[in-house]
Amino acid sequence: MCKEDADLKNEDLRFASRMACVSGSAIRELLKLTAKPGMISFAGGNPGSFALPNDDIAEIAHDLLKREGKRLLQYGPTEGYQPLVETLVDYLKEEFSAEAGPEEILPITGSAQGIDLICKVYINPGDTVLVESPTFLGNIQCMRIFEANIVPVPMDENGIILEELEMLIQRHHPKMLYTIPTFQNPTGITMSMERRKAIAALASKYRMLVAEDEPYRSLRYSGTPLPSIKSFDEEGWVVLLGSFSKVIAPGLRVGFMAGNASLIRKCTVCKQSSDVHTATLNQAIVDEYMRRGLLKPHVQEACRVYSLQMNAMLEKIDTIKEIVHHTVPKGGLFIFASIGEGLDVAPLFNLSVLRQVAFVPGEPFYPEGGHKNTLRLNFTNADVGTIHRGMSVLRSCFEETCRKPIAQVNTQWDPKG
Ligand SMILES: Cc1ncc(COP(=O)(O)O)c(C=O)c1O
């Protein structure tokens, strides 16, 4: 029998029904494309390579392994490396203005694991989860695997629109709201202080869990930091997801969740059968990185460079104001843009990839689909010179493929995009 005959076909495999609505992540597929030599990528959500502190981490790993290598290389508790949990108690206060005790904190394998655990312990098939529209597609995918009924909530330039949110809560009785309040992925939008407070109040009023995903909040280039939604939460309805991926290194896969102790306990039980625990050495590296006072200056330097990169991209994109409409974020990794209503970015995408520049089309970020005229641009993973070159190419692609002018031109994000 030749190998092709022997290979299992897709239709031979009896996949679980929960996989019926799940396709491969559009970004993962795209990232394979952007890995091609010579490609300028504005596609992924990667930190700049200058911002990956490999030398400091090498030194820390060496010191840790010499000091307590036997312990760090052994199985550890699912509850996490306790010195890191203690460090996180202070980090939550300082960075998120949020109070949580050690039993309310769980180190996890990237914040992506947080949404997976929350869905596992809290979401039954058919339960409604409200999400911003657009939102992070990795987590839409996760909710789809758990067969959630995903209902989009509209946003404006200050985040979720409260009147719409309350109307949808009353109509759908959601179990959970998933939100990325600061420098949102993909829009870069930051939710206002008033709305953060109001969402914490709505969570208590309607007994709705809020999963507050905050991987970007430390990457602020202008304006003053806002308290987390968690900081306004008096009853424990808000579970905060934090990550060290964007501020130290995504390859370490260290994040954390902080919420009600019973919820954290249930997530810990699920984590036990999922990956036993987050790599102890990596947890210890993150802990030591913070204990040595390296995180703050590192983030400061990353922000200095990222803001130059963002401004370089904004300057270039502003030269084609008549055809592209875009957000002007105060931090984070992304600019979100739209071309004329009714247009599709597919021809733009095909042409720009042909000319070695990649971005992500916006449609997969919308749980309801559509919005084919939108796109997401990342500015952290290319230096200023590369951004200038890539944006010149992209500008000519815009001019060649998106002739229909948009009706109204301003620098605010258009929720109808
Ligand atoms: C909003 C959001 N949440 C979570 C994640 C996953 O981050 P982590 O590397 O901590 O799993 C990402 C990654 O891009 C993201 O954009």
XYZ file of C-alpha atoms in Angstrom, residues 215-383:
169
model
C -1.647 42.014 28.573
C -0.886 45.509 27.221
C -1.548 47.941 30.069
C 2.111 48.652 30.962
C 2.935 49.610 27.374
C 1.654 53.193 27.661
C 3.215 55.926 25.477
C 1.057 58.873 26.563
C -1.649 59.805 29.069
C -2.080 58.561 32.640
C -2.650 54.938 33.669
C -6.232 54.023 34.574
C -7.202 51.658 37.385
C -8.285 48.178 36.331
C -11.956 47.118 36.350
C -10.857 44.675 39.065
C -9.952 47.621 41.318
C -13.665 48.639 41.399
C -14.857 45.084 42.064
C -16.191 44.707 45.598
C -17.859 41.292 45.349
C -15.383 39.223 43.308
C -17.173 39.213 39.942
C -14.047 40.333 38.061
C -11.221 37.971 37.190
C -8.110 39.715 35.940
C -5.781 38.079 33.400
C -2.208 39.351 33.322
C 0.737 38.401 31.154
C 4.491 38.842 30.990
C 4.511 38.006 27.278
C 4.485 41.569 25.997
C 6.724 43.065 28.699
C 9.351 40.356 29.244
C 9.155 37.484 26.737
C 6.274 35.502 25.216
C 8.429 32.383 24.938
C 8.538 32.073 28.735
C 4.744 31.485 28.734
C 4.147 33.075 32.141
C 0.950 34.902 33.012
C -1.416 34.994 35.972
C -5.051 35.217 36.906
C -6.471 36.986 39.944
C -10.058 36.607 41.080
C -12.487 35.142 43.559
C -10.806 32.385 45.642
C -13.451 29.725 44.758
C -13.069 30.430 41.053
C -9.274 30.283 41.340
C -9.553 26.990 43.246
C -11.703 25.441 40.477
C -9.280 26.728 37.809
C -6.396 25.200 39.779
C -8.148 21.797 39.717
C -8.556 22.066 35.928
C -4.989 23.256 35.463
C -3.807 20.149 37.313
C -5.155 17.939 34.534
C -4.147 20.383 31.824
C -0.420 20.994 32.380
C 0.159 20.155 36.108
C 1.831 23.540 36.584
C 3.427 26.376 34.647
C 7.173 25.680 34.132
C 8.674 26.415 37.550
C 11.966 27.646 36.133
C 10.112 30.177 33.979
C 7.993 31.361 36.914
C 11.177 31.775 38.966
C 12.852 33.711 36.136
C 9.935 36.163 35.959
C 9.919 36.487 39.753
C 13.658 37.142 39.938
C 13.467 39.605 37.023
C 10.979 41.646 39.042
C 12.797 41.212 42.380
C 15.984 42.567 40.783
C 14.040 45.682 39.745
C 14.603 45.013 36.047
C 10.992 45.130 34.850
C 10.305 48.870 35.241
C 13.370 50.201 33.385
C 12.942 47.529 30.740
C 9.314 48.521 30.103
C 10.297 52.220 30.089
C 12.875 51.625 27.366
C 10.498 49.428 25.356
C 7.849 52.172 25.564
C 10.330 54.825 24.393
C 11.190 52.825 21.288
C 7.649 51.548 20.600
C 6.236 55.076 20.703
C 8.769 56.157 18.048
C 7.754 53.177 15.958
C 4.050 53.901 16.392
C 4.540 57.543 15.431
C 6.533 56.531 12.346
C 3.648 54.308 11.253
C 1.013 56.952 12.022
C 2.929 59.614 10.076
C 3.063 57.408 7.007
C -0.533 56.303 7.180
C -1.644 59.909 7.591
C -0.292 60.674 4.126
C -3.218 58.669 2.695
C -5.913 60.069 4.978
C -8.358 60.245 2.131
C -8.449 56.452 1.774
C -7.581 55.091 5.227
C -9.278 55.776 8.500
C -7.425 54.628 11.672
C -7.171 54.621 15.453
C -4.552 56.678 17.301
C -3.686 54.536 20.344
C -1.947 55.771 23.491
C -0.098 52.481 23.881
C -0.057 48.798 23.083
C 0.957 47.085 19.876
C -1.652 47.853 17.241
C -3.277 50.408 14.983
C -6.650 49.414 13.534
C -7.686 50.842 10.195
C -10.541 50.781 7.747
C -10.941 51.608 4.066
C -14.152 52.722 2.354
C -17.350 51.033 3.463
C -18.293 48.104 1.227
C -14.694 47.550 0.143
C -12.693 44.405 0.939
C -9.028 44.484 2.038
C -8.373 41.136 0.257
C -6.904 42.700 -2.931
C -4.811 45.050 -0.775
C -3.582 42.095 1.271
C -2.715 39.990 -1.794
C -0.808 42.822 -3.434
C 1.093 43.830 -0.309
C 2.107 40.240 0.478
C 3.314 39.917 -3.099
C 5.432 43.003 -2.418
C 6.694 41.502 0.829
C 4.635 43.418 3.405
C 2.120 41.626 5.631
C -0.700 42.774 7.922
C -3.792 41.077 9.337
C -7.201 41.580 7.710
C -9.728 42.686 10.357
C -12.618 40.318 9.655
C -11.526 37.396 11.917
C -11.531 39.767 14.907
C -15.286 40.283 14.541
C -17.201 37.424 16.153
C -20.151 38.273 13.913
C -17.937 38.289 10.768
C -18.106 40.943 8.050
C -16.168 44.229 8.326
C -14.029 43.112 5.391
C -12.835 46.685 4.953
C -10.747 46.628 8.165
C -7.161 45.678 8.974
C -4.767 45.528 11.924
C -1.213 46.851 11.801
C 1.463 45.989 14.370
C 4.267 48.498 14.904
C 6.380 46.860 17.635
C 8.097 44.146 15.651
C 9.804 46.332 13.024
C 12.307 49.153 13.602
